[in-house]
Coordinates of C-alpha atoms in Angstrom, one line a residue:
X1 CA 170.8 -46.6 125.8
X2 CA 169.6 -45.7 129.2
X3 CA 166.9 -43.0 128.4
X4 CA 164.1 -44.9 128.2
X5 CA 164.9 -47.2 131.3
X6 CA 163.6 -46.1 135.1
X7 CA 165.4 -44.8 137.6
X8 CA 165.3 -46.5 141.0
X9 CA 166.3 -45.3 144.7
X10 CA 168.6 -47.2 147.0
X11 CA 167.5 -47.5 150.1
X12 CA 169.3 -45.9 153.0
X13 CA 172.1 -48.1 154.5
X14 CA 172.2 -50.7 151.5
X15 CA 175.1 -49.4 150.5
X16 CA 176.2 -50.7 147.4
X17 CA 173.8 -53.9 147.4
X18 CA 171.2 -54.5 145.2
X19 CA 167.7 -55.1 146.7
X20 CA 164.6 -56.7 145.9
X21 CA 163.0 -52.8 147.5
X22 CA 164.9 -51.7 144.7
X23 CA 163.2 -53.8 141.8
X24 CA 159.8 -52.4 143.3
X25 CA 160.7 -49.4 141.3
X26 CA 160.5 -50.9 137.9
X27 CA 156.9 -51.2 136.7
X28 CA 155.6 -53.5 134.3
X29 CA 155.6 -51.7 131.4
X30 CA 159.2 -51.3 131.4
X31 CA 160.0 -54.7 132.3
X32 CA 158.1 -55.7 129.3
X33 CA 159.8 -53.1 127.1
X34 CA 163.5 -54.9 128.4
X35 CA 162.3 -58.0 128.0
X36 CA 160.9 -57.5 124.5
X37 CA 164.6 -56.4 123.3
X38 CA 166.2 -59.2 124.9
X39 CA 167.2 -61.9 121.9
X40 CA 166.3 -64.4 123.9
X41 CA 162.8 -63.8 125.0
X42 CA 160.4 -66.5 123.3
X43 CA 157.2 -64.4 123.1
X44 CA 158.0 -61.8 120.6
X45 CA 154.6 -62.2 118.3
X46 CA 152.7 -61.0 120.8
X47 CA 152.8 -58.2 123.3
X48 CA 152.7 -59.2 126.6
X49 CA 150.2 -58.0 128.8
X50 CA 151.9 -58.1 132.1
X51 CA 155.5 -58.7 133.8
X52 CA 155.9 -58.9 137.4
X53 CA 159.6 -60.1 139.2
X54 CA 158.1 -63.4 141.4
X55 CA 161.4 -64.9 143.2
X56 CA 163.8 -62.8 144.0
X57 CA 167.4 -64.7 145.3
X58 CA 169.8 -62.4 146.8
X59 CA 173.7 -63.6 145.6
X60 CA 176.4 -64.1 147.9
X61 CA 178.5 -63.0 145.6
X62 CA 180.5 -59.5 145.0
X63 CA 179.3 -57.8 148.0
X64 CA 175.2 -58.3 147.9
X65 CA 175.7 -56.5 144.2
X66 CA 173.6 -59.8 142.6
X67 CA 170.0 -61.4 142.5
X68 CA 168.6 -63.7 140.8
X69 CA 165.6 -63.5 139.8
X70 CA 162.8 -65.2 138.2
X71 CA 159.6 -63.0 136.1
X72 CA 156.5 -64.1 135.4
X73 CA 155.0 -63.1 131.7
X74 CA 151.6 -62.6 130.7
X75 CA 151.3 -63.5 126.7
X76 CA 147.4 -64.2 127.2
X77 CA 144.7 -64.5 129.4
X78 CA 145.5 -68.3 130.2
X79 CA 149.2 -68.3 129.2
X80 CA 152.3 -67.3 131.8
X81 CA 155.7 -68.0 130.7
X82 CA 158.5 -67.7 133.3
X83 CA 162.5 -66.3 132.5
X84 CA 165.1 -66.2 134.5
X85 CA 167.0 -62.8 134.7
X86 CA 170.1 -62.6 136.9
X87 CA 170.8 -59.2 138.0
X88 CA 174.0 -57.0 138.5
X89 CA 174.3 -53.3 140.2
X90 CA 177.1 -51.3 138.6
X91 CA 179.0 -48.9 139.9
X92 CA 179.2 -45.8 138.0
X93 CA 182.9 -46.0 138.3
X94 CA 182.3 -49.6 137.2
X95 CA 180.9 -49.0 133.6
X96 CA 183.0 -49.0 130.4
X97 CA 182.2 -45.6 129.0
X98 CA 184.0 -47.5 125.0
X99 CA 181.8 -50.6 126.0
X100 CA 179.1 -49.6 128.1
X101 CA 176.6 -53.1 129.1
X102 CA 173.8 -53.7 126.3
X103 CA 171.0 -55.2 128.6
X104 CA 170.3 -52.1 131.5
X105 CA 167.1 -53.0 133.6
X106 CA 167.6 -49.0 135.1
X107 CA 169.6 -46.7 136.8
X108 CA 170.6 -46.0 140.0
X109 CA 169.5 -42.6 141.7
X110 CA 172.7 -41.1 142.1
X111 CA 174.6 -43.4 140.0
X112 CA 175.1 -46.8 138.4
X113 CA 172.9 -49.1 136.7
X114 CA 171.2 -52.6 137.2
X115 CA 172.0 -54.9 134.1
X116 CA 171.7 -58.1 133.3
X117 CA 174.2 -60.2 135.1
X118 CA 176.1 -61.8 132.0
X119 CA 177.4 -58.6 131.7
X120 CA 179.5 -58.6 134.5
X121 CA 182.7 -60.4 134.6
X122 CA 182.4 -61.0 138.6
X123 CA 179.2 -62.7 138.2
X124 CA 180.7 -65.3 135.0
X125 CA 183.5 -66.1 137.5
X126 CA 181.1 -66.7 140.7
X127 CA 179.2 -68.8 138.2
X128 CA 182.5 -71.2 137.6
X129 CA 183.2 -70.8 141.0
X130 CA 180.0 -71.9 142.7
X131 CA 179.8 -74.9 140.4
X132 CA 183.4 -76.3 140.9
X133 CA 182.3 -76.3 144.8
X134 CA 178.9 -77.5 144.0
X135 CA 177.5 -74.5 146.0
X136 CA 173.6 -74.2 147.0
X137 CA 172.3 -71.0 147.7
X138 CA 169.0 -70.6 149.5
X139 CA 166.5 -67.3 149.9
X140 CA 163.1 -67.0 151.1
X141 CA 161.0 -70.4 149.5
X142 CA 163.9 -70.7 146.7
X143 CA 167.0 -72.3 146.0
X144 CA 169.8 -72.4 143.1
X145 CA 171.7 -75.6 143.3
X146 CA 174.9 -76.0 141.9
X147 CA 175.8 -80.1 140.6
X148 CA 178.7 -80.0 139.0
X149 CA 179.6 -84.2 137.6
X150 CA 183.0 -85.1 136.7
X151 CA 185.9 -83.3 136.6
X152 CA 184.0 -80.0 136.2
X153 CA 186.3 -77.9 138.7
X154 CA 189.3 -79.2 136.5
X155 CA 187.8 -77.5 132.9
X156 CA 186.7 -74.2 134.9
X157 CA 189.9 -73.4 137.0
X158 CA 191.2 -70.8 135.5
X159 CA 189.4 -70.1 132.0
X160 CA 188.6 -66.5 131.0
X161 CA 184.8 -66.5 130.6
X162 CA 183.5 -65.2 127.6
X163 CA 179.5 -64.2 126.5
X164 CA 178.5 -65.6 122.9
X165 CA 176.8 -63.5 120.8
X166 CA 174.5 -66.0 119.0
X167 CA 171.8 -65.4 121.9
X168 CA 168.8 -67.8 120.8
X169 CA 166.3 -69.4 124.0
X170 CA 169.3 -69.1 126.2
X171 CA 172.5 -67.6 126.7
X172 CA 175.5 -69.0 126.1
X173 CA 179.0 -68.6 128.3
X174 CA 182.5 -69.9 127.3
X175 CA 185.2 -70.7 129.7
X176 CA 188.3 -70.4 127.4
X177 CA 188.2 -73.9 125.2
X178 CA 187.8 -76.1 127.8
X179 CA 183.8 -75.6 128.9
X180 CA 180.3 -74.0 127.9
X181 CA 177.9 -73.4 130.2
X182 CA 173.9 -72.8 128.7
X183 CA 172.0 -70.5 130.9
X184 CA 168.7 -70.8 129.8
X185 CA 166.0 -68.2 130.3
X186 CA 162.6 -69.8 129.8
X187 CA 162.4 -72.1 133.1
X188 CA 159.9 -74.9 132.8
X189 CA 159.3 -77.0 135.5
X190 CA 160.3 -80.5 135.5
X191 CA 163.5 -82.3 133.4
X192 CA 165.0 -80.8 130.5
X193 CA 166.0 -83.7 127.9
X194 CA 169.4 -81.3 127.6
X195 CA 170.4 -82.5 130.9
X196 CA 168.7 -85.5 131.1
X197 CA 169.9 -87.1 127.7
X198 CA 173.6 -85.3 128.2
X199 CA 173.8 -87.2 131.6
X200 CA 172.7 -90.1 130.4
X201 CA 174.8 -90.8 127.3
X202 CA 177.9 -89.2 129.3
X203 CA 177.5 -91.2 132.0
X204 CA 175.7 -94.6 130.9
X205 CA 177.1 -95.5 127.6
X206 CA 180.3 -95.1 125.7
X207 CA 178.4 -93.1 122.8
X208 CA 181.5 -90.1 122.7
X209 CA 179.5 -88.0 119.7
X210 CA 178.3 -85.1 122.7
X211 CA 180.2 -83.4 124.6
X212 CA 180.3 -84.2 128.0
X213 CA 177.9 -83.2 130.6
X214 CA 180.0 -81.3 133.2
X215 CA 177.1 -80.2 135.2
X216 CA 173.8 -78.5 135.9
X217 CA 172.8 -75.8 138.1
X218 CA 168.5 -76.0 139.1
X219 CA 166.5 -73.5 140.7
X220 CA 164.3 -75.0 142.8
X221 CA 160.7 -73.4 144.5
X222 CA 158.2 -74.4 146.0
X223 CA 156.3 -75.0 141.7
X224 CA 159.1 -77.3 141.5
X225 CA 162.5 -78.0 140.0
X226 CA 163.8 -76.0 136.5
X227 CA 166.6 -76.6 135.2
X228 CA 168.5 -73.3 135.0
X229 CA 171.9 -73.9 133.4
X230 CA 173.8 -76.7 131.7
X231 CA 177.3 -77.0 131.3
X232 CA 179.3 -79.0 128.8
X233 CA 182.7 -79.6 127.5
X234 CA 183.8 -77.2 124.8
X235 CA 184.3 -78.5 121.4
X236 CA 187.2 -76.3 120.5
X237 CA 188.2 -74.8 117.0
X238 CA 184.7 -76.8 115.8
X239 CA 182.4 -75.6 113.0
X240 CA 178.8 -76.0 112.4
X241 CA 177.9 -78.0 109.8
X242 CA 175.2 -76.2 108.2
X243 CA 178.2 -73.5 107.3
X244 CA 180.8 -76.6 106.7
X245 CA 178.1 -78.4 104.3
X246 CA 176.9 -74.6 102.5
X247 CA 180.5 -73.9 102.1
X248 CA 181.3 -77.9 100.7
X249 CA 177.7 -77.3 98.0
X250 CA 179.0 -73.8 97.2
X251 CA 182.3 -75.8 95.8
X252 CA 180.5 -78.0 94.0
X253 CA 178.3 -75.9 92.8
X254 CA 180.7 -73.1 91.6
X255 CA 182.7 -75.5 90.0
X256 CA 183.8 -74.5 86.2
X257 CA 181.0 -75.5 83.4
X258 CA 183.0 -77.9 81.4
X259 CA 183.5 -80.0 84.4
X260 CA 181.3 -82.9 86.0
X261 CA 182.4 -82.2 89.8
X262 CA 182.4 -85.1 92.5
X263 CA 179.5 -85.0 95.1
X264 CA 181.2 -82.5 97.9
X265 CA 180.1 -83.6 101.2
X266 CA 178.9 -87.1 100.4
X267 CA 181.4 -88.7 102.4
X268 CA 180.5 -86.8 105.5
X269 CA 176.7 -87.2 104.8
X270 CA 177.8 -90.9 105.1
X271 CA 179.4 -90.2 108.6
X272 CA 177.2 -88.0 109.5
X273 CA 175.0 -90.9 108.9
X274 CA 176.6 -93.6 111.5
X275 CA 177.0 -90.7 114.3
X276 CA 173.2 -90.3 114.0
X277 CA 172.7 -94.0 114.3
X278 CA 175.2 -94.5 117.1
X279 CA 173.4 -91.6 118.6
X280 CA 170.3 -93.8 118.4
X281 CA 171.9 -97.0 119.4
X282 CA 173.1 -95.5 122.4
X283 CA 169.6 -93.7 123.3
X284 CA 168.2 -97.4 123.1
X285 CA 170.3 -99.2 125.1
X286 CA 169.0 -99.9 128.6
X287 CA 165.8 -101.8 128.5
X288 CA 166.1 -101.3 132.1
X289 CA 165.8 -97.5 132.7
X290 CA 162.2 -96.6 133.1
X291 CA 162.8 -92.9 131.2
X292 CA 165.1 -94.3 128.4
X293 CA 164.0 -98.2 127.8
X294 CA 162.9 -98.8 124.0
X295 CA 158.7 -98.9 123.8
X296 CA 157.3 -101.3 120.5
X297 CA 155.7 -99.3 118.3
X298 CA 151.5 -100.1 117.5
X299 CA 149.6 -99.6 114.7
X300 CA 147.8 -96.8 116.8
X301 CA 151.1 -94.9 116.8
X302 CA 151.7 -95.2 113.6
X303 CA 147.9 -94.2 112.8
X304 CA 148.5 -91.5 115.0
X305 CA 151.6 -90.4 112.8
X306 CA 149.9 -90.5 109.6
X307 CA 147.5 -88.4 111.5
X308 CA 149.5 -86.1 112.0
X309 CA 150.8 -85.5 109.2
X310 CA 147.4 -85.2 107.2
X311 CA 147.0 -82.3 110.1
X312 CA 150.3 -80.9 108.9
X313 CA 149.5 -81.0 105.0
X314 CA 145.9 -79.3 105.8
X315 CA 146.9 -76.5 107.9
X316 CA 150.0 -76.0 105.3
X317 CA 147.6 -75.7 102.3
X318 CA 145.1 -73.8 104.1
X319 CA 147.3 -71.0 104.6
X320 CA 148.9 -71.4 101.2
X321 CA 145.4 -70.5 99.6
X322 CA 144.7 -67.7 102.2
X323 CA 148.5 -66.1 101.2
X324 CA 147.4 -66.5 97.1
X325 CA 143.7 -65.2 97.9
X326 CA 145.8 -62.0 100.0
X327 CA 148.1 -61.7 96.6
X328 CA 151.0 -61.4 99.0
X329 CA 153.4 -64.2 97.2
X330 CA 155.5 -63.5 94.0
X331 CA 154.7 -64.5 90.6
X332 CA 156.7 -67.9 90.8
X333 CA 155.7 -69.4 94.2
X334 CA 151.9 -68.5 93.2
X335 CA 152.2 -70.6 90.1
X336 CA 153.8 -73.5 92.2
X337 CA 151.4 -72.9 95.0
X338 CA 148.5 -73.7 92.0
X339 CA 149.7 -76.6 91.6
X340 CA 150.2 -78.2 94.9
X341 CA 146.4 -77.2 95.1
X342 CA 145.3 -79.0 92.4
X343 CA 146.8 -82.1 93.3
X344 CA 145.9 -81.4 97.1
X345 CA 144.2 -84.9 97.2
X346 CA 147.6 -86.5 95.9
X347 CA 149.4 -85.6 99.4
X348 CA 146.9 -87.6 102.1
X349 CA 147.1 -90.8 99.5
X350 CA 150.7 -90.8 99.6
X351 CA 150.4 -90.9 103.1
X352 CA 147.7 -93.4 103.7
X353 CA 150.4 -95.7 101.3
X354 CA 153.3 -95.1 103.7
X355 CA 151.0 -95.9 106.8
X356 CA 150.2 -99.1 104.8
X357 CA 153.8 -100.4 104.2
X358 CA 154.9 -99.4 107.9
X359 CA 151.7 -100.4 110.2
X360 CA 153.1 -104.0 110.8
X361 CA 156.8 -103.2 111.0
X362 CA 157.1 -99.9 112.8
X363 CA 160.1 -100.6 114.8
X364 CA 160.4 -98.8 118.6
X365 CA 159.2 -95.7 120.0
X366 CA 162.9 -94.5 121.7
X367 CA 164.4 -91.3 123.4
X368 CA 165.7 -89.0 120.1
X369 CA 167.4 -85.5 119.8
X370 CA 163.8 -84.0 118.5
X371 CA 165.3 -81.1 116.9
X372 CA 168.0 -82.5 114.6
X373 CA 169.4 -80.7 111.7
X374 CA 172.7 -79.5 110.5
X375 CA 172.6 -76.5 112.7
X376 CA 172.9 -79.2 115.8
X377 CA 176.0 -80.6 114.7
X378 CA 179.5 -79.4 115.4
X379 CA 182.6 -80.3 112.6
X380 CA 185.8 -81.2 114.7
X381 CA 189.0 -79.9 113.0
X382 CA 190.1 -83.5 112.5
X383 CA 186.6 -84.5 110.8
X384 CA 184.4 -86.5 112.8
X385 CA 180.7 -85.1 114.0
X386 CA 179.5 -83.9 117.5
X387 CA 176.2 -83.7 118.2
X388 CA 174.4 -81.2 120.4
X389 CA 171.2 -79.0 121.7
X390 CA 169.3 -81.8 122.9
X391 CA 166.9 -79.6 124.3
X392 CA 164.3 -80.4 121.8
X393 CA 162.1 -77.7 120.0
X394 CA 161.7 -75.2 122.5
X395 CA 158.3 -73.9 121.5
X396 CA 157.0 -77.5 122.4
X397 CA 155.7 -78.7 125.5
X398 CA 158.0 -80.1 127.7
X399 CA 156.2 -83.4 128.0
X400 CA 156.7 -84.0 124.3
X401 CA 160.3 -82.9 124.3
X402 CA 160.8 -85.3 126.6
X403 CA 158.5 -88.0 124.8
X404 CA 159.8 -91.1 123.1
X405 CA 159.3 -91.3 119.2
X406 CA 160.0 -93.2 116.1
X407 CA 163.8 -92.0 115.8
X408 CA 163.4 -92.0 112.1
X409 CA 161.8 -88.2 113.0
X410 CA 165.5 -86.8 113.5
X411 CA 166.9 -89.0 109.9
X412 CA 163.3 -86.6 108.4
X413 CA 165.1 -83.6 110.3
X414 CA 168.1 -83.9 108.7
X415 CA 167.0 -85.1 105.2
X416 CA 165.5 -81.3 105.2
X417 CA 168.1 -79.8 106.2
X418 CA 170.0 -81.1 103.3
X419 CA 167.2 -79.2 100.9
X420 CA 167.7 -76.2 103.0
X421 CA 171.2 -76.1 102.1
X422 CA 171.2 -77.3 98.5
X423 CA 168.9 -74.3 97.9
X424 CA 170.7 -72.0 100.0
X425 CA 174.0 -72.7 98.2
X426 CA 172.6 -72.3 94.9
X427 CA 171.2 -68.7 95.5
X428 CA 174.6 -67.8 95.8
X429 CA 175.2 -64.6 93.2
X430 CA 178.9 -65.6 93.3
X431 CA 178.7 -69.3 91.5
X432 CA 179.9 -67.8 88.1
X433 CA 178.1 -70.5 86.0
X434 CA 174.5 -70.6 84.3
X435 CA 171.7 -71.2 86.6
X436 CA 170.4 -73.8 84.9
X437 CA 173.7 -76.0 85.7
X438 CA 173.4 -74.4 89.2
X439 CA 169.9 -76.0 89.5
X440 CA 171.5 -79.5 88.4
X441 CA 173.9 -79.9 90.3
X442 CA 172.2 -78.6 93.5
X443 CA 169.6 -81.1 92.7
X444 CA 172.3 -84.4 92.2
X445 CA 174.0 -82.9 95.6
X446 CA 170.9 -83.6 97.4
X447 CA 170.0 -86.9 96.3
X448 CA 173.5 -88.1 96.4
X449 CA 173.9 -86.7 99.9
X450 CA 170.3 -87.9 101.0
X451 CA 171.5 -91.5 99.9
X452 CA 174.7 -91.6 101.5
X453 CA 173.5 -90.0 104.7
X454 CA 170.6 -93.1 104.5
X455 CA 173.0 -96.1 104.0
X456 CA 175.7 -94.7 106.6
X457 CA 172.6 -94.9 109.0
X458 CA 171.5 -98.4 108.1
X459 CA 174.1 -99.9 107.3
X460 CA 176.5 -99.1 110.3
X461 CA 173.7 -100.6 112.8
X462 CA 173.3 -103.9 110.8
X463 CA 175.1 -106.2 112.4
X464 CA 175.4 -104.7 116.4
X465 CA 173.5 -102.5 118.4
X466 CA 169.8 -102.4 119.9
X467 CA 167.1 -103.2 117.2
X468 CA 164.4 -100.2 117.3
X469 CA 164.3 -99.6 113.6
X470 CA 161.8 -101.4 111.4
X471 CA 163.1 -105.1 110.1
X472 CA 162.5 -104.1 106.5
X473 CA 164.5 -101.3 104.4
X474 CA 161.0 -100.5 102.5
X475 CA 159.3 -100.0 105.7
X476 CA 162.4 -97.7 107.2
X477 CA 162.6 -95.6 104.0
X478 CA 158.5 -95.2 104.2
X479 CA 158.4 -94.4 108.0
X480 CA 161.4 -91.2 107.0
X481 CA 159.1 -90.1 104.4
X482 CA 156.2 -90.2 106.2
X483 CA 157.9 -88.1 108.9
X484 CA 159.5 -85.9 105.9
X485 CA 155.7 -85.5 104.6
X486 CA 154.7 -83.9 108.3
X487 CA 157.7 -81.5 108.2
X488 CA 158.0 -80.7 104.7
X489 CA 154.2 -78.6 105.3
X490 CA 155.1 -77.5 108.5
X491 CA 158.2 -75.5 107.0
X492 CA 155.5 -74.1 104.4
X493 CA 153.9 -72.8 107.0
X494 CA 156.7 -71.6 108.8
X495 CA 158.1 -69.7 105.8
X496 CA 154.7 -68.1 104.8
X497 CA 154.3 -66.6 108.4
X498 CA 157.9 -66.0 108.9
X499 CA 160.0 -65.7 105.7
X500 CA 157.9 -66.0 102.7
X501 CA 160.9 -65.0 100.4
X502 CA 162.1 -68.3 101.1
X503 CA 158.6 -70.3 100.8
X504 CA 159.9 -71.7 97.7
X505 CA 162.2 -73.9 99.4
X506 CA 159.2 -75.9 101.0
X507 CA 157.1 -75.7 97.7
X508 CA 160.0 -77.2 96.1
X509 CA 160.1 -80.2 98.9
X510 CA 156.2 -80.7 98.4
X511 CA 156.0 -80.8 94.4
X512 CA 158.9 -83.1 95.1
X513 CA 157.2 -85.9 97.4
X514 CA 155.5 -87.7 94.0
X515 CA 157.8 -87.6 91.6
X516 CA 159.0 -91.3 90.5
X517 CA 160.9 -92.8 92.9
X518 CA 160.9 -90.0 95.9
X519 CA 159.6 -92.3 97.8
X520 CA 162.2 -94.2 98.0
X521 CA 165.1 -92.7 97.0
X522 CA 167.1 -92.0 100.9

């Protein structure tokens, strides 16, 4: 674990501290190398040409053992991302020979290791600590301060803090059931929607489908402000519902041949539904707050969209033609792939029609989640749907994360995700019944649960609430579709660079867009 880390020298009379002369010992080249086998580091396609640590925030914390730190990486000539990478020294007599830490930076002449920070307990519980006082600790042109809101001090007292091990963009730390704190590791500069929407809803409406923002820690330098770490109220003994609505399918699907099953998760596609609309509501409520007020839509945005989504289809089918000119797809998603070229000319029609029906009733441009699918909602054990990770896309400008769109983007979100687990479902080898029923049902699942997702959204906003959504149920369905249309080729493209054993899903979605009555079927 440690062989192919460096070995750095304390200087004399630090003690046991960790200092920044002591980072000066790790070169680039194996920065790069621990940052490439961190899960969370963003630029993984490319090899970075650089790393270099730029601020370095000595911790007040556990005897001088801590920094935080900040690294700048160089993914192209023009491109620096910047991470934020808290920093431990461990005793030798401190490391866990059965469970030694996972993330070591180097070793210590003489003994010890520097790790990343979330590996040691002491720095979680300086963490808790530091935002139940609302600490602010300042170093040489930087600062990381501590806001906690609410009763933060009240869910950290005394909770056992705990690393999850579904790493993504950030990292994420539990504090028993009561709070989760997001440390995230890519800093940008300015406000992340996270914070800003999770304050907003928690603290300007009564919308109660989030957890509760608890607080936020920023890391401030003379660039600017980042936002460094979130932290939330925990939504104990919860589920995601990607697994809750795969695991509802499976039933369905599974169910013996002689029998016509009921529509298994239906009924919380409806719910699902009116959470996603209150979500909305609540997003559009204060025509007075300049970040959050509701925007009329023009018929240059909704040019713009169909714009967009013409980009999407071209890009999607170029690179399906370069990955059937390469031979690198199967048998069956080269003979779909034939087909969706032949009718290539179909796809930019269907969306000049949808621009048609929607240019003079596109609704409002709003504040939305931006990256909403079943893998952003949480299943409470007594039902009802929490929705989280407002963050956006993370591999999008922070600008447009933060931009207001037609909402109907997050119903398109979601309307795929329902495709993605139809068809994940029905791969299952342990159904027990003939595919070709499999394929029928999965099919009716998604339709059913498309429609019932659809009227729980319009229909629990009909009669109260902000009006941001088009007047007309054509021109609402359209406006999803079109929206559906610009991600549908984007996941082709995704899943031919990415996972091309699964680039039937998308194929599916696109031969799916003309069939009679698609259009109009959500």
């Amino acid at each position: 674990m440690t062989v192919d880390v460096p070995v750095v020298t304390a200087r004399a009379g630090a003690g046991n501290a960790l200092t920044r002369e002591m980072l000066d010992g790790i070169d680039s080249e194996a920065l790069t190398r621990f940052l490439l086998g961190r899960r969370w580091f963003g630029a993984k396609g490319v090899r970075p040409s650089a790393a270099r640590f730029r601020d370095v925030l000595p911790l007040p914390w556990d005897g001088g053992r801590m920094l935080l730190t900040t690294v700048d990486v160089t993914i192209e000539a023009d491109r620096v991302e910047r991470y934020q990478l808290p920093l431990a020294r461990l005793a030798a007599g401190a490391i866990d020979p059965v469970n030694p830490p996972r993330a070591v930076l180097a070793r210590v002449d003489g003994g010890g290791l520097i790790v990343d920070a979330v590996e040691d307990p002491r720095f979680l519980a300086a963490l808790a600590s530091a935002l139940s006082r609302g600490e602010r600790i300042e170093g040489d042109g930087v600062r990381w301060v501590f806001e906690p809101l609410g009763h933060a001090g009240q869910h950290l007292e005394g909770q056992r803090p705990k690393v999850g091990s579904a790493e993504q963009s950030n990292t994420s730390i539990t504090f028993g059931d009561r709070a989760i704190l997001k440390l995230f590791r890519r800093l940008e500069v300015g406000e992340n929607p996270d914070v800003e929407i999770g304050r907003f809803l928690t603290t300007r409406t009564t919308f109660r489908g989030t957890p509760a923002l608890l607080g936020a820690i920023r890391l401030e330098s003379a660039g600017g402000s980042s936002v460094s770490a979130i932290l939330q109220v925990f939504v104990a003994g919860s589920r995601d519902a990607w697994g809750y609505a795969l695991e509802s399918a499976g039933q369905c699907f599974g169910a013996p041949e002689a029998m016509e099953p009921a529509t298994a998760f239906a009924d919380e596609a409806r719910a699902l539904g009116r959470v996603t609309r209150e979500l909305h509501d609540a997003l559009a409520s204060d025509p007075d707050d300049p970040e959050f007020a509701p925007h009329p839509a023009s018929e240059a945005d909704v040019a713009g969209w169909a714009a967009a989504a013409k980009r999407s289809i071209e890009e999607g089918l170029a690179l399906l033609e370069s990955r059937m000119s390469g031979g690198t797809l199967g048998d069956e998603a080269t003979a779909a792939a034939r087909v969706l070229i032949r009718r290539r000319r179909e796809f930019p029609l269907l969306v000049d029609m949808t621009e048609t029906i929607v240019r003079h009733d596109p609704g409002d441009r709003i504040r939305h989640h931006g990256d909403y699918h079943l893998g952003q909602v949480l299943r409470t054990p007594d039902g009802a749907f929490v929705i989280i990770d407002f963050e956006g896309e993370p591999a999008r400008p922070l600008a447009e994360r933060r931009a207001r769109s037609c909402p109907l983007r997050d119903v398109a979100g979601m309307l795929r995700s329902f495709a993605y687990a139809a068809a994940t479902a029905a791969t299952d080898p342990g159904l027990g019944v003939p595919r070709g029923v499999v394929e029928i049902r999965a099919g009716r699942w998604q339709r059913d649960v498309r429609k019932a997702f659809m009227n729980g959204y319009v229909s629990s906003g009909a009669s109260r609430g902000p009006r941001f959504l088009p007047a007309q149920r054509p021109a609402i369905t359209n406006l999803a579709a079109l929206f559906e249309i610009e991600k549908v080729f984007y996941e082709l493209r995704y899943e031919l660079n990415n996972r091309p054993d699964w680039v039937w899903i998308p194929l599916r979605g696109i031969a799916r867009l003309t069939e009679a009555g698609a259009m109009g079927d959500a």
